Tab-separated table of C-alpha atoms in Angstrom:
chain	number	residue	atom	x	y	z
D	256	UNK	CA	54.070	120.571	96.735
D	257	UNK	CA	54.405	118.892	93.341
D	258	UNK	CA	57.231	116.859	91.861
D	259	UNK	CA	59.031	118.462	88.906
D	260	UNK	CA	60.581	116.101	86.338
D	261	UNK	CA	64.051	117.482	85.641
D	262	UNK	CA	64.658	118.086	81.934
D	263	UNK	CA	67.197	120.907	81.824
D	264	UNK	CA	68.279	123.964	83.793
D	265	UNK	CA	66.211	126.484	81.861
D	266	UNK	CA	63.023	124.448	82.292
D	267	UNK	CA	63.749	124.125	85.994
D	268	UNK	CA	64.204	127.882	86.324
D	269	UNK	CA	60.938	128.478	84.490
D	270	UNK	CA	59.145	126.096	86.844
D	271	UNK	CA	60.566	127.936	89.850
D	272	UNK	CA	59.906	131.438	88.568
D	273	UNK	CA	56.373	130.613	87.435
D	274	UNK	CA	55.526	128.713	90.601
D	275	UNK	CA	54.588	129.865	94.067
D	276	UNK	CA	56.839	131.236	96.770
D	277	UNK	CA	57.980	127.843	98.008
D	278	UNK	CA	61.253	127.476	99.942
D	279	UNK	CA	61.851	123.991	98.547
D	280	UNK	CA	60.889	121.925	95.538
D	281	UNK	CA	61.195	118.222	94.735
D	282	UNK	CA	62.893	117.204	91.494
D	283	UNK	CA	62.698	113.776	89.866
D	284	UNK	CA	65.899	112.793	88.059
D	285	UNK	CA	64.695	109.770	86.050
D	286	UNK	CA	61.467	108.313	84.679
D	287	UNK	CA	60.901	105.467	87.124
D	288	UNK	CA	57.473	105.137	88.686
D	289	UNK	CA	57.608	106.443	92.243
D	290	UNK	CA	55.359	105.640	95.194
D	291	UNK	CA	55.762	108.205	97.958
D	292	UNK	CA	55.237	107.401	101.617
D	293	UNK	CA	52.391	109.391	103.116
D	294	UNK	CA	54.706	111.695	105.067
D	295	UNK	CA	57.390	112.180	102.379
D	296	UNK	CA	56.875	115.895	101.683
D	297	UNK	CA	56.389	116.902	105.304
D	298	UNK	CA	59.351	114.945	106.581
D	299	UNK	CA	61.762	116.019	103.856
D	300	UNK	CA	60.809	119.693	104.086
D	301	UNK	CA	61.132	119.656	107.856
D	302	UNK	CA	64.624	118.152	107.682
D	303	UNK	CA	65.752	120.384	104.818
D	304	UNK	CA	64.610	123.439	106.743
D	305	UNK	CA	66.224	122.389	110.026
D	306	UNK	CA	69.504	121.460	108.317
D	307	UNK	CA	69.393	124.521	106.030
D	308	UNK	CA	70.478	122.161	103.255
D	309	UNK	CA	70.931	123.041	99.637
D	310	UNK	CA	70.096	119.527	98.425
D	311	UNK	CA	68.301	116.894	100.504
D	312	UNK	CA	67.851	113.244	99.510
D	313	UNK	CA	66.956	110.021	101.292
D	314	UNK	CA	67.045	106.237	101.391
D	315	UNK	CA	64.531	104.506	99.155
D	316	UNK	CA	63.162	101.086	98.323
D	317	UNK	CA	63.354	99.218	95.012
D	318	UNK	CA	60.832	96.753	93.655
D	319	UNK	CA	62.144	93.938	91.464
D	320	UNK	CA	59.743	91.271	90.173
D	321	UNK	CA	57.324	92.182	92.913
D	322	UNK	CA	59.921	91.912	95.678
D	323	UNK	CA	60.841	95.088	97.560
D	324	UNK	CA	64.395	95.593	98.852
D	325	UNK	CA	66.065	98.474	100.658
D	326	UNK	CA	68.364	100.854	98.780
D	327	UNK	CA	70.316	102.993	101.243
D	328	UNK	CA	72.204	106.056	100.026
D	329	UNK	CA	75.471	107.416	101.375
D	330	UNK	CA	76.385	110.792	102.807
D	331	UNK	CA	77.569	113.471	100.414
D	332	UNK	CA	81.158	114.467	101.165
D	333	UNK	CA	83.190	117.365	99.832
D	334	UNK	CA	84.833	114.912	97.461
D	335	UNK	CA	81.596	113.287	96.241
D	336	UNK	CA	82.246	114.835	92.858
D	337	UNK	CA	81.829	111.809	90.578
D	338	UNK	CA	78.982	112.344	88.139
D	339	UNK	CA	77.379	108.983	88.994
D	340	UNK	CA	76.804	109.802	92.672
D	341	UNK	CA	73.575	108.069	93.721
D	342	UNK	CA	71.070	110.547	95.131
D	343	UNK	CA	68.222	108.263	94.159
D	344	UNK	CA	65.562	109.454	91.688
D	345	UNK	CA	64.205	112.183	94.012
D	346	UNK	CA	65.964	115.220	95.477
D	347	UNK	CA	64.616	118.217	97.350
D	348	UNK	CA	66.252	121.488	96.327
D	349	UNK	CA	66.464	124.781	98.177
D	350	UNK	CA	64.801	127.110	95.663
D	351	UNK	CA	66.994	130.138	96.401
D	352	UNK	CA	70.164	128.078	96.108
D	353	UNK	CA	68.990	126.452	92.864
D	354	UNK	CA	68.239	129.827	91.299
D	355	UNK	CA	71.552	131.327	92.393
D	356	UNK	CA	73.564	128.342	91.182
D	357	UNK	CA	71.754	128.168	87.847
D	358	UNK	CA	71.849	131.883	87.037
D	359	UNK	CA	75.160	131.811	85.178
D	360	UNK	CA	74.391	128.388	83.724
D	361	UNK	CA	71.333	129.660	81.891
D	362	UNK	CA	73.300	132.363	80.095
D	363	UNK	CA	74.768	130.967	76.904
D	364	UNK	CA	75.658	127.405	77.968
D	365	UNK	CA	73.340	125.204	75.907
D	366	UNK	CA	73.951	121.576	75.041
D	367	UNK	CA	74.185	119.905	78.449
D	368	UNK	CA	74.121	116.188	77.799
D	369	UNK	CA	72.487	115.605	81.193
D	370	UNK	CA	70.398	118.769	81.082
D	371	UNK	CA	72.836	120.465	83.438
D	372	UNK	CA	72.090	118.447	86.567
D	373	UNK	CA	75.742	117.607	87.275
D	374	UNK	CA	76.841	121.215	86.960
D	375	UNK	CA	73.916	122.419	89.062
D	376	UNK	CA	74.554	120.077	91.959
D	377	UNK	CA	78.297	120.801	91.955
D	378	UNK	CA	77.562	124.523	92.137
D	379	UNK	CA	74.955	123.989	94.845
D	380	UNK	CA	77.494	122.075	96.938
D	381	UNK	CA	79.996	124.940	97.189
D	382	UNK	CA	79.848	126.297	100.706
D	383	UNK	CA	76.476	124.651	101.406
D	384	UNK	CA	75.134	121.547	103.118
D	385	UNK	CA	73.968	118.525	101.140
D	386	UNK	CA	71.987	116.295	103.466
D	387	UNK	CA	71.322	112.566	103.209
D	388	UNK	CA	68.306	111.406	105.205
D	389	UNK	CA	68.798	107.848	106.524
D	390	UNK	CA	65.083	107.077	106.301
D	391	UNK	CA	63.205	105.113	103.616
D	392	UNK	CA	60.554	107.497	102.302
D	393	UNK	CA	59.554	106.183	98.860
D	394	UNK	CA	59.608	103.148	96.559
D	395	UNK	CA	60.653	102.823	92.879
D	396	UNK	CA	60.903	100.091	90.272
D	397	UNK	CA	64.435	98.701	89.848
D	398	UNK	CA	65.669	98.988	86.244
D	399	UNK	CA	69.365	98.246	86.089
D	400	UNK	CA	69.494	94.547	86.969
D	401	UNK	CA	73.183	94.046	86.167
D	402	UNK	CA	75.644	92.822	88.756
D	403	UNK	CA	78.125	95.295	90.232
D	404	UNK	CA	80.996	93.834	88.193
D	405	UNK	CA	79.045	94.422	84.977
D	406	UNK	CA	78.420	98.100	85.824
D	407	UNK	CA	81.978	98.803	86.923
D	408	UNK	CA	83.345	99.978	83.576
D	409	UNK	CA	80.435	102.067	82.268
D	410	UNK	CA	82.470	105.240	82.647
D	411	UNK	CA	85.145	104.033	80.193
D	412	UNK	CA	82.788	102.431	77.687
D	413	UNK	CA	83.653	104.014	74.290
D	414	UNK	CA	79.931	104.528	73.675
D	415	UNK	CA	79.894	107.060	76.498
D	416	UNK	CA	82.806	109.205	75.277
D	417	UNK	CA	80.735	112.317	74.474
D	418	UNK	CA	79.087	112.181	77.875
D	419	UNK	CA	82.427	111.757	79.640
D	420	UNK	CA	84.013	114.617	77.706
D	421	UNK	CA	81.169	116.909	78.717
D	422	UNK	CA	81.337	115.848	82.361
D	423	UNK	CA	85.069	116.554	82.376
D	424	UNK	CA	84.506	120.123	81.170
D	425	UNK	CA	81.884	120.698	83.845
D	426	UNK	CA	84.068	119.247	86.574
D	427	UNK	CA	87.133	121.234	85.530
D	428	UNK	CA	85.097	124.441	85.832
D	429	UNK	CA	84.190	123.337	89.364
D	430	UNK	CA	87.865	122.768	90.195
D	431	UNK	CA	88.761	126.204	88.881
D	432	UNK	CA	86.023	127.741	91.039
D	433	UNK	CA	87.226	125.925	94.171
D	434	UNK	CA	90.967	126.324	93.527
D	435	UNK	CA	91.656	122.617	93.114
D	436	UNK	CA	93.373	122.514	89.704
D	437	UNK	CA	96.842	120.942	89.648
D	438	UNK	CA	99.653	121.039	87.086
D	439	UNK	CA	101.907	118.006	87.636
D	440	UNK	CA	105.562	118.094	86.601
D	441	UNK	CA	108.188	115.565	85.574
D	442	UNK	CA	110.116	113.654	88.206
D	443	UNK	CA	113.510	115.192	88.849
D	444	UNK	CA	116.742	113.364	88.095
D	445	UNK	CA	117.543	113.112	91.801
D	446	UNK	CA	114.180	111.456	92.505
D	447	UNK	CA	114.823	108.858	89.794
D	448	UNK	CA	118.265	107.968	91.129
D	449	UNK	CA	119.122	105.678	94.008
D	450	UNK	CA	120.527	102.234	94.651
D	451	UNK	CA	118.141	99.361	94.019
D	452	UNK	CA	118.821	95.624	93.696
D	453	UNK	CA	117.002	95.469	90.333
D	454	UNK	CA	115.471	97.933	87.913
D	455	UNK	CA	111.896	96.678	88.322
D	456	UNK	CA	109.805	94.455	90.578
D	457	UNK	CA	106.500	92.915	89.583
D	458	UNK	CA	104.353	93.021	92.729
D	459	UNK	CA	101.558	90.463	93.219
D	460	UNK	CA	99.516	90.577	96.447
D	461	UNK	CA	97.527	87.363	96.861
D	462	UNK	CA	95.143	85.581	99.159
D	463	UNK	CA	93.503	82.270	98.264
D	464	UNK	CA	93.980	82.276	94.493
D	465	UNK	CA	95.417	78.807	94.020
D	466	UNK	CA	93.638	78.405	90.680
D	467	UNK	CA	95.167	81.523	89.098
D	468	UNK	CA	98.267	82.806	90.906
D	469	UNK	CA	100.570	80.249	89.297
D	470	UNK	CA	99.696	81.575	85.853
D	471	UNK	CA	100.182	85.151	87.051
D	472	UNK	CA	103.673	84.407	88.379
D	473	UNK	CA	104.600	82.506	85.228
D	474	UNK	CA	103.449	85.471	83.142
D	475	UNK	CA	105.619	87.821	85.189
D	476	UNK	CA	108.719	85.618	85.143
D	477	UNK	CA	108.447	85.172	81.367
D	478	UNK	CA	109.057	88.866	80.687
D	479	UNK	CA	111.904	89.680	78.297
D	480	UNK	CA	113.766	92.838	79.305
D	481	UNK	CA	117.053	94.642	78.861
D	482	UNK	CA	117.289	95.140	82.636
D	483	UNK	CA	117.243	92.881	85.705
D	484	UNK	CA	113.897	92.399	87.447
D	485	UNK	CA	112.290	90.220	90.073
D	486	UNK	CA	108.798	89.129	91.055
D	487	UNK	CA	107.648	89.814	94.612
D	488	UNK	CA	104.559	87.940	95.767
D	489	UNK	CA	103.056	88.840	99.130
D	490	UNK	CA	100.921	85.946	100.316
D	491	UNK	CA	98.355	87.230	102.798
D	492	UNK	CA	97.785	84.147	104.962
D	493	UNK	CA	96.324	81.950	102.218
D	494	UNK	CA	94.813	78.670	103.365
D	495	UNK	CA	93.635	77.116	100.076
D	496	UNK	CA	96.997	75.787	98.851
D	497	UNK	CA	98.204	79.099	97.406
D	498	UNK	CA	101.150	79.370	99.792
D	499	UNK	CA	102.267	75.802	99.183
D	500	UNK	CA	102.107	76.376	95.424
D	501	UNK	CA	104.220	79.517	95.747
D	502	UNK	CA	106.760	77.840	98.028
D	503	UNK	CA	107.473	75.335	95.270
D	504	UNK	CA	108.395	77.931	92.641
D	505	UNK	CA	112.110	77.587	91.918
D	506	UNK	CA	113.473	80.734	90.308
D	507	UNK	CA	116.150	83.069	91.749
D	508	UNK	CA	114.093	86.060	90.574
D	509	UNK	CA	111.078	84.962	92.621
D	510	UNK	CA	110.649	86.373	96.113
D	511	UNK	CA	107.869	85.235	98.450
D	512	UNK	CA	106.876	87.398	101.400
D	513	UNK	CA	104.683	85.512	103.863
D	514	UNK	CA	102.166	87.487	105.883
D	515	UNK	CA	100.087	86.040	108.692
D	516	UNK	CA	96.574	86.753	109.876
D	517	UNK	CA	97.925	88.650	112.873
D	518	UNK	CA	99.554	91.164	110.507
D	519	UNK	CA	96.063	92.484	109.634
D	520	UNK	CA	97.011	93.332	106.059
D	521	UNK	CA	94.713	94.537	103.346
D	522	UNK	CA	95.887	94.728	99.743
D	523	UNK	CA	97.446	98.107	100.477
D	524	UNK	CA	99.359	96.633	103.403
D	525	UNK	CA	100.660	93.869	101.136
D	526	UNK	CA	101.869	96.492	98.683
D	527	UNK	CA	103.691	98.287	101.489
D	528	UNK	CA	105.442	95.056	102.469
D	529	UNK	CA	106.710	94.693	98.903
D	530	UNK	CA	107.610	98.363	98.444
D	531	UNK	CA	109.537	98.561	101.717
D	532	UNK	CA	111.335	95.284	101.076
D	533	UNK	CA	115.053	95.495	100.413
D	534	UNK	CA	114.351	93.412	97.298
D	535	UNK	CA	112.113	95.999	95.654
D	536	UNK	CA	113.365	97.512	92.423
D	537	UNK	CA	113.484	101.098	91.226
D	538	UNK	CA	110.010	100.655	89.743
D	539	UNK	CA	107.174	98.583	91.205
D	540	UNK	CA	104.764	97.159	88.630
D	541	UNK	CA	101.318	95.772	89.492
D	542	UNK	CA	99.917	92.411	88.507
D	543	UNK	CA	96.802	90.989	90.165
D	544	UNK	CA	96.874	87.359	91.220
D	545	UNK	CA	94.153	86.308	88.767
D	546	UNK	CA	95.436	88.209	85.726
D	547	UNK	CA	98.290	87.752	83.236
D	548	UNK	CA	100.388	90.036	81.050
D	549	UNK	CA	99.428	90.070	77.375
D	550	UNK	CA	102.920	89.074	76.208
D	551	UNK	CA	106.563	88.989	77.267
D	552	UNK	CA	107.162	92.643	76.294
D	553	UNK	CA	104.784	94.253	78.831
D	554	UNK	CA	107.349	95.003	81.528
D	555	UNK	CA	109.823	96.478	79.030
D	556	UNK	CA	107.160	98.795	77.615
D	557	UNK	CA	106.264	100.075	81.056
D	558	UNK	CA	109.839	100.807	82.096
D	559	UNK	CA	110.583	102.420	78.725
D	560	UNK	CA	107.694	104.793	79.416
D	561	UNK	CA	109.156	105.742	82.780
D	562	UNK	CA	112.509	106.422	81.171
D	563	UNK	CA	111.193	108.487	78.267
D	564	UNK	CA	108.561	110.550	80.117
D	565	UNK	CA	110.169	110.948	83.551
D	566	UNK	CA	106.845	110.330	85.267
D	567	UNK	CA	105.999	109.256	88.775
D	568	UNK	CA	103.578	106.602	87.629
D	569	UNK	CA	102.742	104.667	84.461
D	570	UNK	CA	99.310	103.210	83.689
D	571	UNK	CA	98.614	100.799	80.865
D	572	UNK	CA	95.495	99.338	79.293
D	573	UNK	CA	93.910	95.923	79.521
D	574	UNK	CA	91.374	93.632	77.947
D	575	UNK	CA	88.476	92.436	80.067
D	576	UNK	CA	88.027	88.661	79.690
D	577	UNK	CA	86.246	85.700	81.225
D	578	UNK	CA	88.166	83.061	83.174
D	579	UNK	CA	89.260	81.386	79.928
D	580	UNK	CA	90.695	84.667	78.584
D	581	UNK	CA	87.889	85.186	76.078
D	582	UNK	CA	87.159	88.935	75.691
D	583	UNK	CA	83.906	90.187	77.224
D	584	UNK	CA	82.215	93.631	76.935
D	585	UNK	CA	83.357	96.322	76.954
D	586	UNK	CA	86.627	94.623	75.937
D	587	UNK	CA	89.567	97.026	75.854
D	588	UNK	CA	89.766	99.358	78.861
D	589	UNK	CA	92.205	102.045	77.751
D	590	UNK	CA	91.128	105.206	79.616
D	591	UNK	CA	91.507	107.351	76.522
D	592	UNK	CA	89.597	110.039	78.391
D	593	UNK	CA	92.997	110.836	79.933
D	594	UNK	CA	94.880	113.836	78.581
D	595	UNK	CA	98.313	115.011	79.641
D	596	UNK	CA	96.868	118.496	80.112
D	597	UNK	CA	93.936	117.654	82.365
D	598	UNK	CA	94.085	113.967	83.292
D	599	UNK	CA	95.275	114.559	86.845
D	600	UNK	CA	92.319	116.864	87.452
D	601	UNK	CA	89.687	114.699	85.791
D	602	UNK	CA	90.957	111.717	87.802
D	603	UNK	CA	89.111	113.110	90.821
D	604	UNK	CA	85.814	112.704	88.957
D	605	UNK	CA	86.112	109.131	87.717
D	606	UNK	CA	86.429	105.920	89.683
D	607	UNK	CA	89.802	104.603	88.578
D	608	UNK	CA	93.076	105.156	86.749
D	609	UNK	CA	93.242	101.927	84.788
D	610	UNK	CA	95.760	99.101	84.873
D	611	UNK	CA	98.351	97.778	85.056
D	612	UNK	CA	99.733	100.460	87.338
D	613	UNK	CA	103.407	100.994	87.991
D	614	UNK	CA	105.101	103.338	90.433
D	615	UNK	CA	108.458	104.971	91.030
D	616	UNK	CA	109.404	103.195	94.251
D	617	UNK	CA	111.141	106.173	95.878
D	618	UNK	CA	107.898	108.177	95.667
D	619	UNK	CA	105.660	105.408	96.957
D	620	UNK	CA	107.934	104.878	99.942
D	621	UNK	CA	107.287	108.506	100.891
D	622	UNK	CA	103.489	108.118	100.834
D	623	UNK	CA	102.678	104.406	101.337
D	624	UNK	CA	99.358	102.776	100.499
D	625	UNK	CA	96.375	102.879	102.853
D	626	UNK	CA	96.014	99.444	104.443
D	627	UNK	CA	92.675	98.611	102.819
D	628	UNK	CA	91.558	96.161	100.150
D	629	UNK	CA	89.589	98.582	98.005
D	630	UNK	CA	90.689	101.973	96.678
D	631	UNK	CA	94.287	101.627	97.861
D	632	UNK	CA	95.633	101.974	94.316
D	633	UNK	CA	93.314	104.889	93.542
D	634	UNK	CA	94.515	106.718	96.656
D	635	UNK	CA	98.154	106.261	95.659
D	636	UNK	CA	97.504	107.301	92.059
D	637	UNK	CA	95.735	110.488	93.145
D	638	UNK	CA	98.566	111.336	95.538
D	639	UNK	CA	101.247	110.890	92.888
D	640	UNK	CA	99.279	112.742	90.219
D	641	UNK	CA	98.890	115.728	92.531
D	642	UNK	CA	102.558	116.545	91.925
D	643	UNK	CA	103.934	114.302	89.180
D	644	UNK	CA	103.080	113.436	85.624
D	645	UNK	CA	101.458	110.099	84.846
D	646	UNK	CA	102.527	108.216	81.729
D	647	UNK	CA	99.847	106.354	79.775
D	648	UNK	CA	100.126	103.342	77.464
D	649	UNK	CA	96.980	102.826	75.387
D	650	UNK	CA	97.723	99.387	73.970
D	651	UNK	CA	96.595	96.344	76.008
D	652	UNK	CA	99.270	95.157	78.401
D	653	UNK	CA	97.387	92.489	80.301
D	654	UNK	CA	94.258	90.378	80.483
D	655	UNK	CA	91.933	91.158	83.372
D	656	UNK	CA	89.769	88.178	84.207
D	657	UNK	CA	86.180	88.841	85.228
D	658	UNK	CA	84.891	85.724	86.972
D	659	UNK	CA	82.915	84.599	90.012
D	660	UNK	CA	86.058	84.594	92.130
D	661	UNK	CA	86.588	88.354	91.723
D	662	UNK	CA	85.994	90.241	94.954
D	663	UNK	CA	83.807	92.812	93.146
D	664	UNK	CA	81.926	90.488	90.790
D	665	UNK	CA	78.540	90.844	92.496
D	666	UNK	CA	78.489	93.224	95.451
D	667	UNK	CA	75.527	93.991	97.666
D	668	UNK	CA	74.246	97.559	97.773
D	669	UNK	CA	75.739	97.862	101.262
D	670	UNK	CA	79.215	96.808	100.080
D	671	UNK	CA	78.939	99.014	96.986
D	672	UNK	CA	78.047	101.936	99.246
D	673	UNK	CA	81.015	101.179	101.504
D	674	UNK	CA	83.332	101.237	98.495
D	675	UNK	CA	81.866	104.443	97.091
D	676	UNK	CA	81.950	106.177	100.466
D	677	UNK	CA	85.613	105.281	100.901
D	678	UNK	CA	86.585	106.563	97.484
D	679	UNK	CA	84.624	109.759	98.150
D	680	UNK	CA	86.625	110.107	101.360
D	681	UNK	CA	89.850	109.711	99.394
D	682	UNK	CA	88.666	112.351	96.930
D	683	UNK	CA	87.717	114.686	99.750
D	684	UNK	CA	91.130	114.492	101.382
D	685	UNK	CA	92.904	114.830	98.050
D	686	UNK	CA	90.791	117.779	96.902
D	687	UNK	CA	91.372	119.600	100.180
D	688	UNK	CA	95.112	118.919	99.943
D	689	UNK	CA	95.238	120.265	96.396
D	690	UNK	CA	93.347	123.413	97.338
D	691	UNK	CA	95.602	124.009	100.332
D	692	UNK	CA	98.741	123.460	98.235
D	693	UNK	CA	97.531	125.997	95.683
D	694	UNK	CA	96.719	128.529	98.424
D	695	UNK	CA	100.217	128.088	99.862
D	696	UNK	CA	101.818	128.687	96.463
D	697	UNK	CA	99.821	131.888	96.024
D	698	UNK	CA	100.928	133.356	99.354
């Protein structure tokens, strides 16, 4: 069995049709030099046959400066629909499935930016098994040496706009085929009403950010608005002086909620404490404990957007900076890939909604955040966007500091995999819920 370097769908079909009567073939997805273990082909084919899998992939090793490290992959879930899913550079394809999935693709759909791989693997996943083999069966040279925090925003880099636009079209076709397309609506007048102590609350969950949280709170309290607001900080058992700093803030608009270790709160749990508090306003607006708003008009702009668009959620834009607030690449993160027509659908494909995020409190109280410290905001945003419109503000509303103290500045492959697997789980649940809701409406 030989390895076929993937170029495009038509070339792959030619290789299959001109080859022998093999049940499986191995496709290489990038140009890295690969060293196969002696039993790679036999082991992979045996497992692919036993599992009757459409696509089979495995753990691999990476060599960097002569040092070899392990690179585990994660299981493919129904919601593993992001275009940057890491199969590794080698995949084994079921030949019959690849031909069936590519048949329509090869008829008048030229111009795939990625050669059609994303569309092919989405099609091959429908109703079929995609198997991850938890065994290390080959070694490759490591190319991308950036830290996890430096890779995080590749999908919103303006230089990648053509690629992202193409991926969105491919993914939307997949949603149509699986019945997962949604059409969110405006929030009703009754959902916007209700008695709240203030119009808006700035919510800041924090743990051990004594060097930055004071600036964040000051930024929030300095907002100039035509409505009453407060600032709710949920301190999650800080032990570095953060709590003492917060206890000394003297402002009637400042509310400190103290959580203890025994409460077992993640960031999502801290958000729930703020949202369910009797002090929470009609709208809850996010600010991270190491970031600051760009000026005193940010909060007003966000609430104005709620009022004008009648949306369940508002998302702004931000500038990525170092600790000293000096802009760093890629600079402005504005999520201009979002469209009112298709943004809620495309959101299942990409890894985030942007920031700062703000929510209609009455809706969030119905759903609540998952009590985790990664992906909690993404889960809430997907849930709201299933039914309700999301308002976008494309001018920068805050400065997002990227520094060594960030929890995602330099993650291990294991932690990165944990994060990706959790977000794929969220996507899986959300995609299933959307499909079921559409089936119910059609009955």
